[in-house]
mmCIF file of C-alpha atoms and ligand atoms in Angstrom:
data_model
loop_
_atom_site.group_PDB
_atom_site.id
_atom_site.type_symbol
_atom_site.label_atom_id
_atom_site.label_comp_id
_atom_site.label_asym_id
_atom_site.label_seq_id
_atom_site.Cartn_x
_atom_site.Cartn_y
_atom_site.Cartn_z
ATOM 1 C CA UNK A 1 18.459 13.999 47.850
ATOM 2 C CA UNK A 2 21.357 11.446 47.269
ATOM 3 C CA UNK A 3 24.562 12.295 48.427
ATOM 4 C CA UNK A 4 27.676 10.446 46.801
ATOM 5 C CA UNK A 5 31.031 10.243 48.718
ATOM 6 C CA UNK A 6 33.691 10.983 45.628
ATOM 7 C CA UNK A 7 37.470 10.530 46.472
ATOM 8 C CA UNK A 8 40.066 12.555 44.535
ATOM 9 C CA UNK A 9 43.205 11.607 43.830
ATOM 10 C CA UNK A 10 44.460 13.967 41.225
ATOM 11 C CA UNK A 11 48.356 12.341 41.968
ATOM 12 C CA UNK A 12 50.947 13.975 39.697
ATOM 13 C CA UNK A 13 51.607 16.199 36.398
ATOM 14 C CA UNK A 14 48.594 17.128 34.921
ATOM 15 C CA UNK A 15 46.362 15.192 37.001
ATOM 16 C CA UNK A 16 46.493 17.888 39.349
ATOM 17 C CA UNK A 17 45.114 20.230 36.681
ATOM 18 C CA UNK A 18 42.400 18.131 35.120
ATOM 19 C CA UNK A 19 41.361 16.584 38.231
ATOM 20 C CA UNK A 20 40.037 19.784 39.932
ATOM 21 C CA UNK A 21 38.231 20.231 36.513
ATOM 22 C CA UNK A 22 36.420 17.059 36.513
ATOM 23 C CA UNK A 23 35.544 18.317 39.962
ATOM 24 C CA UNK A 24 33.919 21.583 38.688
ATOM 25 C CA UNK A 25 31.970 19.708 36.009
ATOM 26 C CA UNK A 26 30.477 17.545 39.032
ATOM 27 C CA UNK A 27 29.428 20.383 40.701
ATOM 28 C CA UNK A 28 28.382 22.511 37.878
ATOM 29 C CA UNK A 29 26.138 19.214 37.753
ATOM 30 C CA UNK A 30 25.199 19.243 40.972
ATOM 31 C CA UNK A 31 23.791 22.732 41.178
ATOM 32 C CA UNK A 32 21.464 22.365 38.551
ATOM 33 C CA UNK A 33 19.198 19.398 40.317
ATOM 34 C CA UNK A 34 17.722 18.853 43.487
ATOM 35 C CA UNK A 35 18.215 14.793 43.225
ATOM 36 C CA UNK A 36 21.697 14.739 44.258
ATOM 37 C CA UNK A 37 24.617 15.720 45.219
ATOM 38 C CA UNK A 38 28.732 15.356 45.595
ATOM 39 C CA UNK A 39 30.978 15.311 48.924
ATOM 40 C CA UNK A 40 34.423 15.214 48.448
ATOM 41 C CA UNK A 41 37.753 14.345 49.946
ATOM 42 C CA UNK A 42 40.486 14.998 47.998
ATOM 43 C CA UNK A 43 43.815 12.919 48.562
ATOM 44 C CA UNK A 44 47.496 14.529 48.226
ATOM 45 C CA UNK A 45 48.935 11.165 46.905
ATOM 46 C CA UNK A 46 51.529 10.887 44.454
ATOM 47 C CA UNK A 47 54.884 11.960 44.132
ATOM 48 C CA UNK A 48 55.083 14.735 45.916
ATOM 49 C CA UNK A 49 54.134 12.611 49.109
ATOM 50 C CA UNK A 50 56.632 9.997 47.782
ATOM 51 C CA UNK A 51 59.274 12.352 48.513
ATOM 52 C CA UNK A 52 57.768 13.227 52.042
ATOM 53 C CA UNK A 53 56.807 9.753 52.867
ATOM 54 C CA UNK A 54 58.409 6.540 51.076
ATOM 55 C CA UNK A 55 55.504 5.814 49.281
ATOM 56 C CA UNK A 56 53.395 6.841 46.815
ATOM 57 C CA UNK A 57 50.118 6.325 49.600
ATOM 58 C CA UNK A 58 50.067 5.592 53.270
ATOM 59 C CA UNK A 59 49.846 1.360 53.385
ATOM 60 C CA UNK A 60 46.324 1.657 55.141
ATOM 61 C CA UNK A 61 45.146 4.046 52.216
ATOM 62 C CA UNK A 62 42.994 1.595 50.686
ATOM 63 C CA UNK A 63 40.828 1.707 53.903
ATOM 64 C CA UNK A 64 39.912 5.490 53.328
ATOM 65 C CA UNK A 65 38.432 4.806 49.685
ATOM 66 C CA UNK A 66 36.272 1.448 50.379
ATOM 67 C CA UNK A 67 33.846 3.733 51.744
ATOM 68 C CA UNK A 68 33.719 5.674 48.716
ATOM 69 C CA UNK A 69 30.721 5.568 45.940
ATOM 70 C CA UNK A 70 33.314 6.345 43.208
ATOM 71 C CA UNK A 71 37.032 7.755 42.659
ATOM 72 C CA UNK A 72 38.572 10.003 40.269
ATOM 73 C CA UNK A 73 41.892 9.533 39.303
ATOM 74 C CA UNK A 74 44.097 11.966 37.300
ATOM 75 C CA UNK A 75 47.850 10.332 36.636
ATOM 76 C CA UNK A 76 50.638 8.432 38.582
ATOM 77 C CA UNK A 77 54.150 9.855 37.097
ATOM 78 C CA UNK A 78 56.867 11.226 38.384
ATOM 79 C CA UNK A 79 59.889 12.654 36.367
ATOM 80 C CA UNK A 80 62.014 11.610 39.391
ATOM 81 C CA UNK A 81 61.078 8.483 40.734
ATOM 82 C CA UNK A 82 61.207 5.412 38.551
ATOM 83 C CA UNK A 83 57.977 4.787 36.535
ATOM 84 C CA UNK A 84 57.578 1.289 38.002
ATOM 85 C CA UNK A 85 57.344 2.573 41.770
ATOM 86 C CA UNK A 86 54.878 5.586 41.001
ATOM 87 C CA UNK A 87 52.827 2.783 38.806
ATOM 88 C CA UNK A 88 53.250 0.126 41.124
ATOM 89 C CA UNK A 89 52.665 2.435 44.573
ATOM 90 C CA UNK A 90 49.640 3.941 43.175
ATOM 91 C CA UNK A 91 47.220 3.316 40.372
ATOM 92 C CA UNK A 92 47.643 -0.385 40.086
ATOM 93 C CA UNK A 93 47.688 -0.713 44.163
ATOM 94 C CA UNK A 94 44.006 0.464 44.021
ATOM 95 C CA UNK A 95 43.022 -1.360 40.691
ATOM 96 C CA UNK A 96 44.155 -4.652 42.000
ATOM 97 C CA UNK A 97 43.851 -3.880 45.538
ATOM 98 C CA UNK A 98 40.140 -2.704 44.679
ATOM 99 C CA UNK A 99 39.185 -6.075 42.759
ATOM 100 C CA UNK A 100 38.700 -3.382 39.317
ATOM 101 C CA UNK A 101 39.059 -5.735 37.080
ATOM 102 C CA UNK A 102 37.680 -4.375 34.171
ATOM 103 C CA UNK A 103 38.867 -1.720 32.748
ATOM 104 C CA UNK A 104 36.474 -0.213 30.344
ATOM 105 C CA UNK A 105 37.933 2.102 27.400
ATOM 106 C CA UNK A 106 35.126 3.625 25.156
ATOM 107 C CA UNK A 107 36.637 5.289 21.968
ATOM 108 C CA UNK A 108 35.031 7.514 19.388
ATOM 109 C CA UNK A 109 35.391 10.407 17.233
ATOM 110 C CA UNK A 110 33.946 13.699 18.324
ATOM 111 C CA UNK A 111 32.278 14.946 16.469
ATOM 112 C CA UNK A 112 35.115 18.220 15.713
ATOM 113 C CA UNK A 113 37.836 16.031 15.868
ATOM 114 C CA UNK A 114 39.783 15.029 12.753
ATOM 115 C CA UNK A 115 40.897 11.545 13.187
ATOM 116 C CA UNK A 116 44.139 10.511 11.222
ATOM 117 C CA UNK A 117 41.938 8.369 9.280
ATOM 118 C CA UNK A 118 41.695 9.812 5.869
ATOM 119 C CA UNK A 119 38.936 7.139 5.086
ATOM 120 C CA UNK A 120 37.279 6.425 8.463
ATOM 121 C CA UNK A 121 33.494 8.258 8.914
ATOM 122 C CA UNK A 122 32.630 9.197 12.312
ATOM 123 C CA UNK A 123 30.505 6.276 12.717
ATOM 124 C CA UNK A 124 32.921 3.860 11.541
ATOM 125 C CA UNK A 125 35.160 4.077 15.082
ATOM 126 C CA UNK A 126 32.649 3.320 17.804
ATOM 127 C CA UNK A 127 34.305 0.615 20.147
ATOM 128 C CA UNK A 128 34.774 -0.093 23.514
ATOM 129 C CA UNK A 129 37.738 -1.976 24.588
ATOM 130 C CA UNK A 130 37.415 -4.185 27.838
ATOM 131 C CA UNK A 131 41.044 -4.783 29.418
ATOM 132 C CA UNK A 132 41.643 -7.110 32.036
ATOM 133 C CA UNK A 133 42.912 -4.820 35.254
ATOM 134 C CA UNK A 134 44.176 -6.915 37.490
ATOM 135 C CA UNK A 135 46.535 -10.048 36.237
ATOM 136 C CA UNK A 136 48.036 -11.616 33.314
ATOM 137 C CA UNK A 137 51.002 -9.399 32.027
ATOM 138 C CA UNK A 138 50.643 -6.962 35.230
ATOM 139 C CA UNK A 139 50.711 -9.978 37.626
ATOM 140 C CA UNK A 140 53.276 -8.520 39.107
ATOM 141 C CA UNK A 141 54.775 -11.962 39.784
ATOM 142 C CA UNK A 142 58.556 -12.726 38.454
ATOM 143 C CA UNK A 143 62.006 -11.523 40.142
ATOM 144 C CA UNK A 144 65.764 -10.708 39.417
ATOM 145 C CA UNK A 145 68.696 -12.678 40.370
ATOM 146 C CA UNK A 146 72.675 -12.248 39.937
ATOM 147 C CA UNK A 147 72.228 -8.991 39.601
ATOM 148 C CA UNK A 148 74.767 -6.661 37.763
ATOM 149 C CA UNK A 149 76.383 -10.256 36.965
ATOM 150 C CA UNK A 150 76.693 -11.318 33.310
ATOM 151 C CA UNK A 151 74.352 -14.514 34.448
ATOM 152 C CA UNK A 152 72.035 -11.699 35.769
ATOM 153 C CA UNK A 153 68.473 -13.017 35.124
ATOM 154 C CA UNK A 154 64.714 -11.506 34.827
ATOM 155 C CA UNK A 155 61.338 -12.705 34.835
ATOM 156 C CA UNK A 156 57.971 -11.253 34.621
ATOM 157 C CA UNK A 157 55.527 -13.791 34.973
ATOM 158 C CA UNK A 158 52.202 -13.608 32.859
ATOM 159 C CA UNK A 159 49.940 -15.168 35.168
ATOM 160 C CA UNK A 160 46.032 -16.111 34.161
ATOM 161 C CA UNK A 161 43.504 -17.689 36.304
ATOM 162 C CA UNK A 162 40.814 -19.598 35.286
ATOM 163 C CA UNK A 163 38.589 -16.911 37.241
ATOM 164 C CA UNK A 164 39.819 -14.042 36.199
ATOM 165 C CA UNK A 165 39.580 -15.039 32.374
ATOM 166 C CA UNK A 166 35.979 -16.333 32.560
ATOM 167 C CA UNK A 167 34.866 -12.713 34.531
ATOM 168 C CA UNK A 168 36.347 -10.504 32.280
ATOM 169 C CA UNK A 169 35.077 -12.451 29.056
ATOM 170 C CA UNK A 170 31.785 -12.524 31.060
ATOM 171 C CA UNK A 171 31.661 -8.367 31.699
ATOM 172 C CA UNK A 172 32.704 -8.271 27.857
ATOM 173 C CA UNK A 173 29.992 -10.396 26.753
ATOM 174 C CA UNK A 174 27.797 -8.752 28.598
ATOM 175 C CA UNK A 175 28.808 -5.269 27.766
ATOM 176 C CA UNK A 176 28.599 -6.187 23.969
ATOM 177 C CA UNK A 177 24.949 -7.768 24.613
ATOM 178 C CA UNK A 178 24.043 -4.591 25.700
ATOM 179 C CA UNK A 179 25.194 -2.504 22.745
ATOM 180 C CA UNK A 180 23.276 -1.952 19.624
ATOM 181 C CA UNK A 181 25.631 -3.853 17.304
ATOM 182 C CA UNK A 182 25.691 -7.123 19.760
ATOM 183 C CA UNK A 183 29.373 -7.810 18.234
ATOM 184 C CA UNK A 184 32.111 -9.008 20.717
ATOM 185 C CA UNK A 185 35.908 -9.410 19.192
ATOM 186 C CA UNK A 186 38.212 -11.387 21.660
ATOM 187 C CA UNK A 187 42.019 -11.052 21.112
ATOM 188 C CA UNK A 188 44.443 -13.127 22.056
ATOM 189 C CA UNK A 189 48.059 -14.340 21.136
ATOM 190 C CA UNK A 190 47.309 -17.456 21.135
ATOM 191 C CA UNK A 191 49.502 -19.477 18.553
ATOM 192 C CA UNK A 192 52.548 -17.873 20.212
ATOM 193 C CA UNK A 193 51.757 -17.979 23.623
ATOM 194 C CA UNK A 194 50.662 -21.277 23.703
ATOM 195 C CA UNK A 195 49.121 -21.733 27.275
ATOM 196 C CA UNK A 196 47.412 -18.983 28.767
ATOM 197 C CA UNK A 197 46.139 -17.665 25.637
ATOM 198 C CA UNK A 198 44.720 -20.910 24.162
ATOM 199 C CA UNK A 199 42.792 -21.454 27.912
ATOM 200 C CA UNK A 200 41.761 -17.303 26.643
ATOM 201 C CA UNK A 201 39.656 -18.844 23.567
ATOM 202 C CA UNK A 202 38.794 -22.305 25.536
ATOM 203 C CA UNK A 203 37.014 -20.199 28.103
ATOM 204 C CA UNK A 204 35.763 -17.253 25.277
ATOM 205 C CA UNK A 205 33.536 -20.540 23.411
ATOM 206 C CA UNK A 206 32.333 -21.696 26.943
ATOM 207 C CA UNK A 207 30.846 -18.402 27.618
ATOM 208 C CA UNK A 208 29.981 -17.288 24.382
ATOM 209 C CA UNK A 209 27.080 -20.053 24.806
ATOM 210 C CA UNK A 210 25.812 -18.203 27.193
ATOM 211 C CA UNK A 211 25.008 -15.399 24.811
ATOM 212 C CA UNK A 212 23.822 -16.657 21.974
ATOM 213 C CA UNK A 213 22.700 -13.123 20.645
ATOM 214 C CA UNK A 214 25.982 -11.843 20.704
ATOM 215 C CA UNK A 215 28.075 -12.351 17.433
ATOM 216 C CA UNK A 216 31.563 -12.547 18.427
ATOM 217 C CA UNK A 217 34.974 -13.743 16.746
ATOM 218 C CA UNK A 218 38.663 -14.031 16.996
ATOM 219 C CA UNK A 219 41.323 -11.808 15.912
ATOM 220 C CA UNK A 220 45.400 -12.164 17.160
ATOM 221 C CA UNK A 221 46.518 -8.699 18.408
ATOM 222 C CA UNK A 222 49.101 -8.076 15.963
ATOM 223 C CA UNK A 223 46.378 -8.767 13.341
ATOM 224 C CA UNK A 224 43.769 -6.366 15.496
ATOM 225 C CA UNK A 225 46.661 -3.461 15.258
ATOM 226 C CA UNK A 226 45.994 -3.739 11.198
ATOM 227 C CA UNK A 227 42.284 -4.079 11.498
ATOM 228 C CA UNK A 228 41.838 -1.144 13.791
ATOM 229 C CA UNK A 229 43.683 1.158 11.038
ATOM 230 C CA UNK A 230 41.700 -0.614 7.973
ATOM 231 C CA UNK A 231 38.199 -2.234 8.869
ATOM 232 C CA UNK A 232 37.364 -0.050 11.803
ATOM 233 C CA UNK A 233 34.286 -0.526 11.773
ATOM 234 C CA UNK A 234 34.145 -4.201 11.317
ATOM 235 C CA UNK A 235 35.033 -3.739 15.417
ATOM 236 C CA UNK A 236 32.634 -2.923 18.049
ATOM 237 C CA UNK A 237 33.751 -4.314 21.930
ATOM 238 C CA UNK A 238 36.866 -5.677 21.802
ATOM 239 C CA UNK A 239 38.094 -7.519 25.128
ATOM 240 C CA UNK A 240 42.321 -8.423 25.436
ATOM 241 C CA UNK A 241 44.917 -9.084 28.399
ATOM 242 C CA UNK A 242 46.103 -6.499 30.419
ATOM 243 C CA UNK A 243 48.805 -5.674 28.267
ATOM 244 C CA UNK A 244 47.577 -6.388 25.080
ATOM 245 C CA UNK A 245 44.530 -4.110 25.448
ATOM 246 C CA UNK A 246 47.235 -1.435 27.283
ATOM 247 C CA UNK A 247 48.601 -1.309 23.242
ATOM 248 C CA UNK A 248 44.756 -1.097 21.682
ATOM 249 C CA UNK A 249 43.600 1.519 23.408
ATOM 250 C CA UNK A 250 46.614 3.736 22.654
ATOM 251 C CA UNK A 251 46.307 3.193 19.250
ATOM 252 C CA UNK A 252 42.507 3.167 19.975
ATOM 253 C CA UNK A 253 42.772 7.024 21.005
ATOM 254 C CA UNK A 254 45.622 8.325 18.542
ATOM 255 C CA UNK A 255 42.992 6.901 15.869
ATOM 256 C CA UNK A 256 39.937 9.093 17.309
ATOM 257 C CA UNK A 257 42.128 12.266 17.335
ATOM 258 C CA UNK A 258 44.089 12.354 20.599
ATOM 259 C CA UNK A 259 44.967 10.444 23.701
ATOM 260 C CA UNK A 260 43.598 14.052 25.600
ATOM 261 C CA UNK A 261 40.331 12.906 24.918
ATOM 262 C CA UNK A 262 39.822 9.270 25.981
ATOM 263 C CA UNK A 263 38.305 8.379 28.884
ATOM 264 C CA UNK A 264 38.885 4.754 31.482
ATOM 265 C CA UNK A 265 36.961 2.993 34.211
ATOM 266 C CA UNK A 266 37.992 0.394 36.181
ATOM 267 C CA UNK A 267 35.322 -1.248 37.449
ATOM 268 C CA UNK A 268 34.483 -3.537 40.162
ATOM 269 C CA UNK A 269 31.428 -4.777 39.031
ATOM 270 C CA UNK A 270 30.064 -6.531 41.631
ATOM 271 C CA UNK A 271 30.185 -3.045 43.684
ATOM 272 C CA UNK A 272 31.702 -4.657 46.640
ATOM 273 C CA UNK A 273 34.492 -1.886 46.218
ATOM 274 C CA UNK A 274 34.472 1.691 44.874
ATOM 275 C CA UNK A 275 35.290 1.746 40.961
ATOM 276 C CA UNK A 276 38.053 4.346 39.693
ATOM 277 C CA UNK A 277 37.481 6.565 36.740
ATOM 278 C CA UNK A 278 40.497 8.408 35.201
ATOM 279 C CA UNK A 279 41.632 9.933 31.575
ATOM 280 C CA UNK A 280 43.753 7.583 29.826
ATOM 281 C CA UNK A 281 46.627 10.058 29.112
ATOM 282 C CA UNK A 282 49.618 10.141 31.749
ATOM 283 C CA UNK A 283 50.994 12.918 33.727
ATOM 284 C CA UNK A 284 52.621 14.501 30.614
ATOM 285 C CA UNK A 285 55.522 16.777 32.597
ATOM 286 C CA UNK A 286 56.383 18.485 29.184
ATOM 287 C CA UNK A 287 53.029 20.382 30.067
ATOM 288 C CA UNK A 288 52.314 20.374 33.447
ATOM 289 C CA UNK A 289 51.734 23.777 35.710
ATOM 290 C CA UNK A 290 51.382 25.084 32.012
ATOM 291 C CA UNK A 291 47.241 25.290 32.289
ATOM 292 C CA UNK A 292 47.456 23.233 28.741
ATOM 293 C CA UNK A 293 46.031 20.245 29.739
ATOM 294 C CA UNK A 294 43.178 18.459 27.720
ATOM 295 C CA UNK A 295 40.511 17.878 30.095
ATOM 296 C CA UNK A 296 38.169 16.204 28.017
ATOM 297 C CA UNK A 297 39.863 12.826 28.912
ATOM 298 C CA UNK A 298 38.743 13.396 32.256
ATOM 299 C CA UNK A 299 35.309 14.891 31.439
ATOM 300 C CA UNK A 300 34.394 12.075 29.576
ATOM 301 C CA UNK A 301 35.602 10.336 32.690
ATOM 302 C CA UNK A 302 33.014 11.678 34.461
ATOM 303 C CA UNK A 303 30.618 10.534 32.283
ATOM 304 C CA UNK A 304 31.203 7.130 33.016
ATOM 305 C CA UNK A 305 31.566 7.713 36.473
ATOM 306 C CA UNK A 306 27.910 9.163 36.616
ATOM 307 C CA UNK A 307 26.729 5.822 34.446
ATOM 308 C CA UNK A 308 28.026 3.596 36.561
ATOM 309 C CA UNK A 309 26.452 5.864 39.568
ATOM 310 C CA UNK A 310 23.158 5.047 37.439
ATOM 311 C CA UNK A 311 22.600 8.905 37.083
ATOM 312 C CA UNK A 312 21.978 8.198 33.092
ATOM 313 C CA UNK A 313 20.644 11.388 32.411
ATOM 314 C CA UNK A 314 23.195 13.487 34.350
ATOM 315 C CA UNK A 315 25.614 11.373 32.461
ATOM 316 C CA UNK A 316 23.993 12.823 28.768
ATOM 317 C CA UNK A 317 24.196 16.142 29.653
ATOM 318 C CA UNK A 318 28.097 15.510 30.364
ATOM 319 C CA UNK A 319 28.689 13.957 27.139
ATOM 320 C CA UNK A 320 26.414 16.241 25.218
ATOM 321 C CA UNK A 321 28.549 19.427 26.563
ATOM 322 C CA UNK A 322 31.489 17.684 25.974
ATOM 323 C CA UNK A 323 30.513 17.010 22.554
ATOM 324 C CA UNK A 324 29.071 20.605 22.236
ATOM 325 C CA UNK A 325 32.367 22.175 23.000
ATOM 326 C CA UNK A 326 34.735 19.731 21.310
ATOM 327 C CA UNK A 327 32.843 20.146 18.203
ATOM 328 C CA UNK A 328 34.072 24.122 18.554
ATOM 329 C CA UNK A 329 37.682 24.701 17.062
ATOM 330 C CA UNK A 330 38.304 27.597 19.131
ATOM 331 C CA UNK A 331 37.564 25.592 22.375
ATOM 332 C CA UNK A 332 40.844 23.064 20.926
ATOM 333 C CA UNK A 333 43.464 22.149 23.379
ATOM 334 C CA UNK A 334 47.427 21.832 21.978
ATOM 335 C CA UNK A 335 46.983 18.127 21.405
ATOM 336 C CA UNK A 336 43.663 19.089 18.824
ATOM 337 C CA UNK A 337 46.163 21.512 17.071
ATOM 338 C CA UNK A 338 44.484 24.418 19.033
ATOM 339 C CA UNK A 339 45.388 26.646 21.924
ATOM 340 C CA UNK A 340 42.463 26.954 24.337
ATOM 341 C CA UNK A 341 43.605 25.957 27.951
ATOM 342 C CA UNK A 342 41.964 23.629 30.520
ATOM 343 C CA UNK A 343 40.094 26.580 31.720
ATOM 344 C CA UNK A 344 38.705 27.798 28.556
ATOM 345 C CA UNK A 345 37.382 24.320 27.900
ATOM 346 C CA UNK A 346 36.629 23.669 31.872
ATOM 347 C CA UNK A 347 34.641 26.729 31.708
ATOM 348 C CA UNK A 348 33.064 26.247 28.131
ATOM 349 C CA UNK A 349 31.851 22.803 29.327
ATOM 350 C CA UNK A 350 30.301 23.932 32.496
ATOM 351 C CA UNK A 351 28.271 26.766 31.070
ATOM 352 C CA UNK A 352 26.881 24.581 28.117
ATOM 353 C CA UNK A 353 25.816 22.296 31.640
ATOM 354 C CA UNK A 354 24.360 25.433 33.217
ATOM 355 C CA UNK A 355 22.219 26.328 30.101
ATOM 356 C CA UNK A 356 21.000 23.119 28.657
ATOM 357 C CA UNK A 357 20.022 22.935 32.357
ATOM 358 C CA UNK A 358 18.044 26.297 31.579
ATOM 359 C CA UNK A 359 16.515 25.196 28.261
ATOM 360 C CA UNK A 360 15.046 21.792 29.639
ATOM 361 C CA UNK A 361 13.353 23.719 32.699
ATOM 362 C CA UNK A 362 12.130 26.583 30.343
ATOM 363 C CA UNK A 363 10.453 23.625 28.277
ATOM 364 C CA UNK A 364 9.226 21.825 31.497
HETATM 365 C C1 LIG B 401 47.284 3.027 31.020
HETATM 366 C C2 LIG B 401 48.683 3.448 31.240
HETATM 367 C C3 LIG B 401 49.356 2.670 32.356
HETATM 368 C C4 LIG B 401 49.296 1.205 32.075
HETATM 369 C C5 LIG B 401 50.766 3.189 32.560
HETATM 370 C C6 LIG B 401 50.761 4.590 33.135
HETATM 371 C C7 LIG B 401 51.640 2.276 33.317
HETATM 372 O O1 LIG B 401 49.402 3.322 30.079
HETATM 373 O O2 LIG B 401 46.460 3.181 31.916
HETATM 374 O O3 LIG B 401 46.996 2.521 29.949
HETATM 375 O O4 LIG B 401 50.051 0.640 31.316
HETATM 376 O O5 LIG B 401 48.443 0.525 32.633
HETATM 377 MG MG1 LIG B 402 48.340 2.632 28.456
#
């Protein structure tokens, strides 16, 4: 029996809610097969240890996950501490200090869900939006100067290497390759920003030769915002910057129903480090301790995480119970316009694990 070493760090708002849910799931999962199983160590990082500590995770923190097969993230927010510190001090410390570069964002609708759509069919909104994790816009590189002076300056510095460009269009060409539509859109801003985004398509046509099979074009994101709302599905993986896919796959999940739902990975694809899988949603404090939480977000989450563990058919079962219960109204969370709570749908997902665990040994 396999054993995988999961980390949690649930961090703050509602990731401490739908965290410990994801959990359950995993070992709902893990009690219905004899192949493997879950250890985990759960980490109390956030704001909470902010306030005890200085910072939002001890500096040698990194060295407890590297070990790790995979982490599960919940949300970095505090209504407290300034959004840039809890972002900075946490998630993006692991994604970059991690090497996760891409950061995979698969968007559908459940079936259940009303999208806002009025003429988009199910099967029109089936994407997956690759976003570079680690530079460009979130380089992190730029600085402040005469401050509170009325020559006070700024500067964030959008910073692209050759490197990083060429792996992420490289995982997105890949990814597309292996998806039944074989259709790749790269966006860029490239005849405004007139540098790093025209070495963005320079390096797309270099490795698009590389995949001949894959049919792939151009869009500009401003013209992808208008595309996603009226040809969705002229789209199928769509690869951006860091910030420019940040915008998508908002939109991305408003347009499937609800940001509740949508799930991330950030990968490290070469597996030297420990990918992180998290719901896209934030800590949303207007809920939190309230039990109100979507956790399908994280759920589907988990699905990835069990993918990228290779457990494929663990991974099916996930996504068909989440796709059992989200195609129930009663079993609707707040942001679905219902009022079932994590639990209900925590509970509701596990069970459907439990039986069609029952069913597929009773037809064994
Ligand atoms: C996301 C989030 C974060 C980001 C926030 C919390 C800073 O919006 O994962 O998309 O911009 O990266
Ligand atoms: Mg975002």
């Amino acid at each position: 029996m396999k054993t995988y070493q999961i980390a949690l760090v649930p961090g703050d708002g509602i990731g401490k809610e739908v965290v410990p849910a994801g959990r359950k799931v995993l070992e709902t999962l893990a009690h219905t097969t004899d192949s493997f199983q879950f250890e985990f160590e759960a980490f109390d990082w956030g704001g909470d240890y902010y306030r005890k500590h200085g910072l939002m995770m001890p500096a040698n923190g990194l060295d407890a996950l590297r070990g790790k097969d995979a982490i599960l993230f919940g949300s970095a927010g505090d209504p407290d501490i300034p959004d840039h510190i809890t972002l900075w001090g946490l998630r993006l410390k692991i994604c970059q200090g991690l090497d996760q570069y891409a950061n995979v964002r698969p968007t559908r609708i459940l079936p259940g869900i009303d999208g806002p759509l009025k003429r988009c069919r199910p099967e029109d909104l089936n994407w997956v939006i690759v976003r570079e994790n680690t530079e460009g816009e979130y380089s992190g590189v730029g600085g402040r100067m005469h401050q509170g002076h009325s020559i006070e300056v700024a500067t964030d510095l959008s910073l692209m290497t050759r490197a990083g460009v060429e792996r992420i269009l490289r995982y997105a060409f890949r990814l597309a390759q292996s998806r039944p539509r074989k259709l790749l859109t790269v966006i860029t801003k490239s005849n405004a920003q007139r540098h790093a985004m025209v070495m963005w398509d320079e390096i797309a046509a270099q490795i698009a030769a590389g995949f001949p099979d894959v049919t792939w074009d151009k869009e500009l994101v401003d013209a992808a915002t208008a595309r996603m709302v009226n040809r969705p599905a002229s789209l199928d993986t769509i690869v951006a910057t860091n910030l420019h896919a940040d915008i998508l796959s908002d939109l991305a999940a408003a347009l499937a129903g609800s940001l509740g739902i949508a799930p991330t990975a950030n990968i490290n694809p070469e597996r030297v480090y420990p990918s992180m899988f998290e719901p896209i949603h934030g800590s949303a404090f207007d809920i939190m301790g309230k039990g109100l939480a979507n956790p399908i977000g994280t759920f589907w989450s988990v699905v990835l995480l069990l993918e990228h563990l290779g457990e494929m058919a663990a991974a099916r079962r996930v996504m068909q119970a989440i796709e059992h219960v989200a195609a129930n109204p009663r079993l609707h969370t707040r942001d679905l316009g219902g009022n079932a709570t994590t639990n209900e749908v925590t509970e509701a997902v596990c069970a459907e694990i439990a039986a069609t665990t029952r069913n597929s040994l009773a037809q064994a």
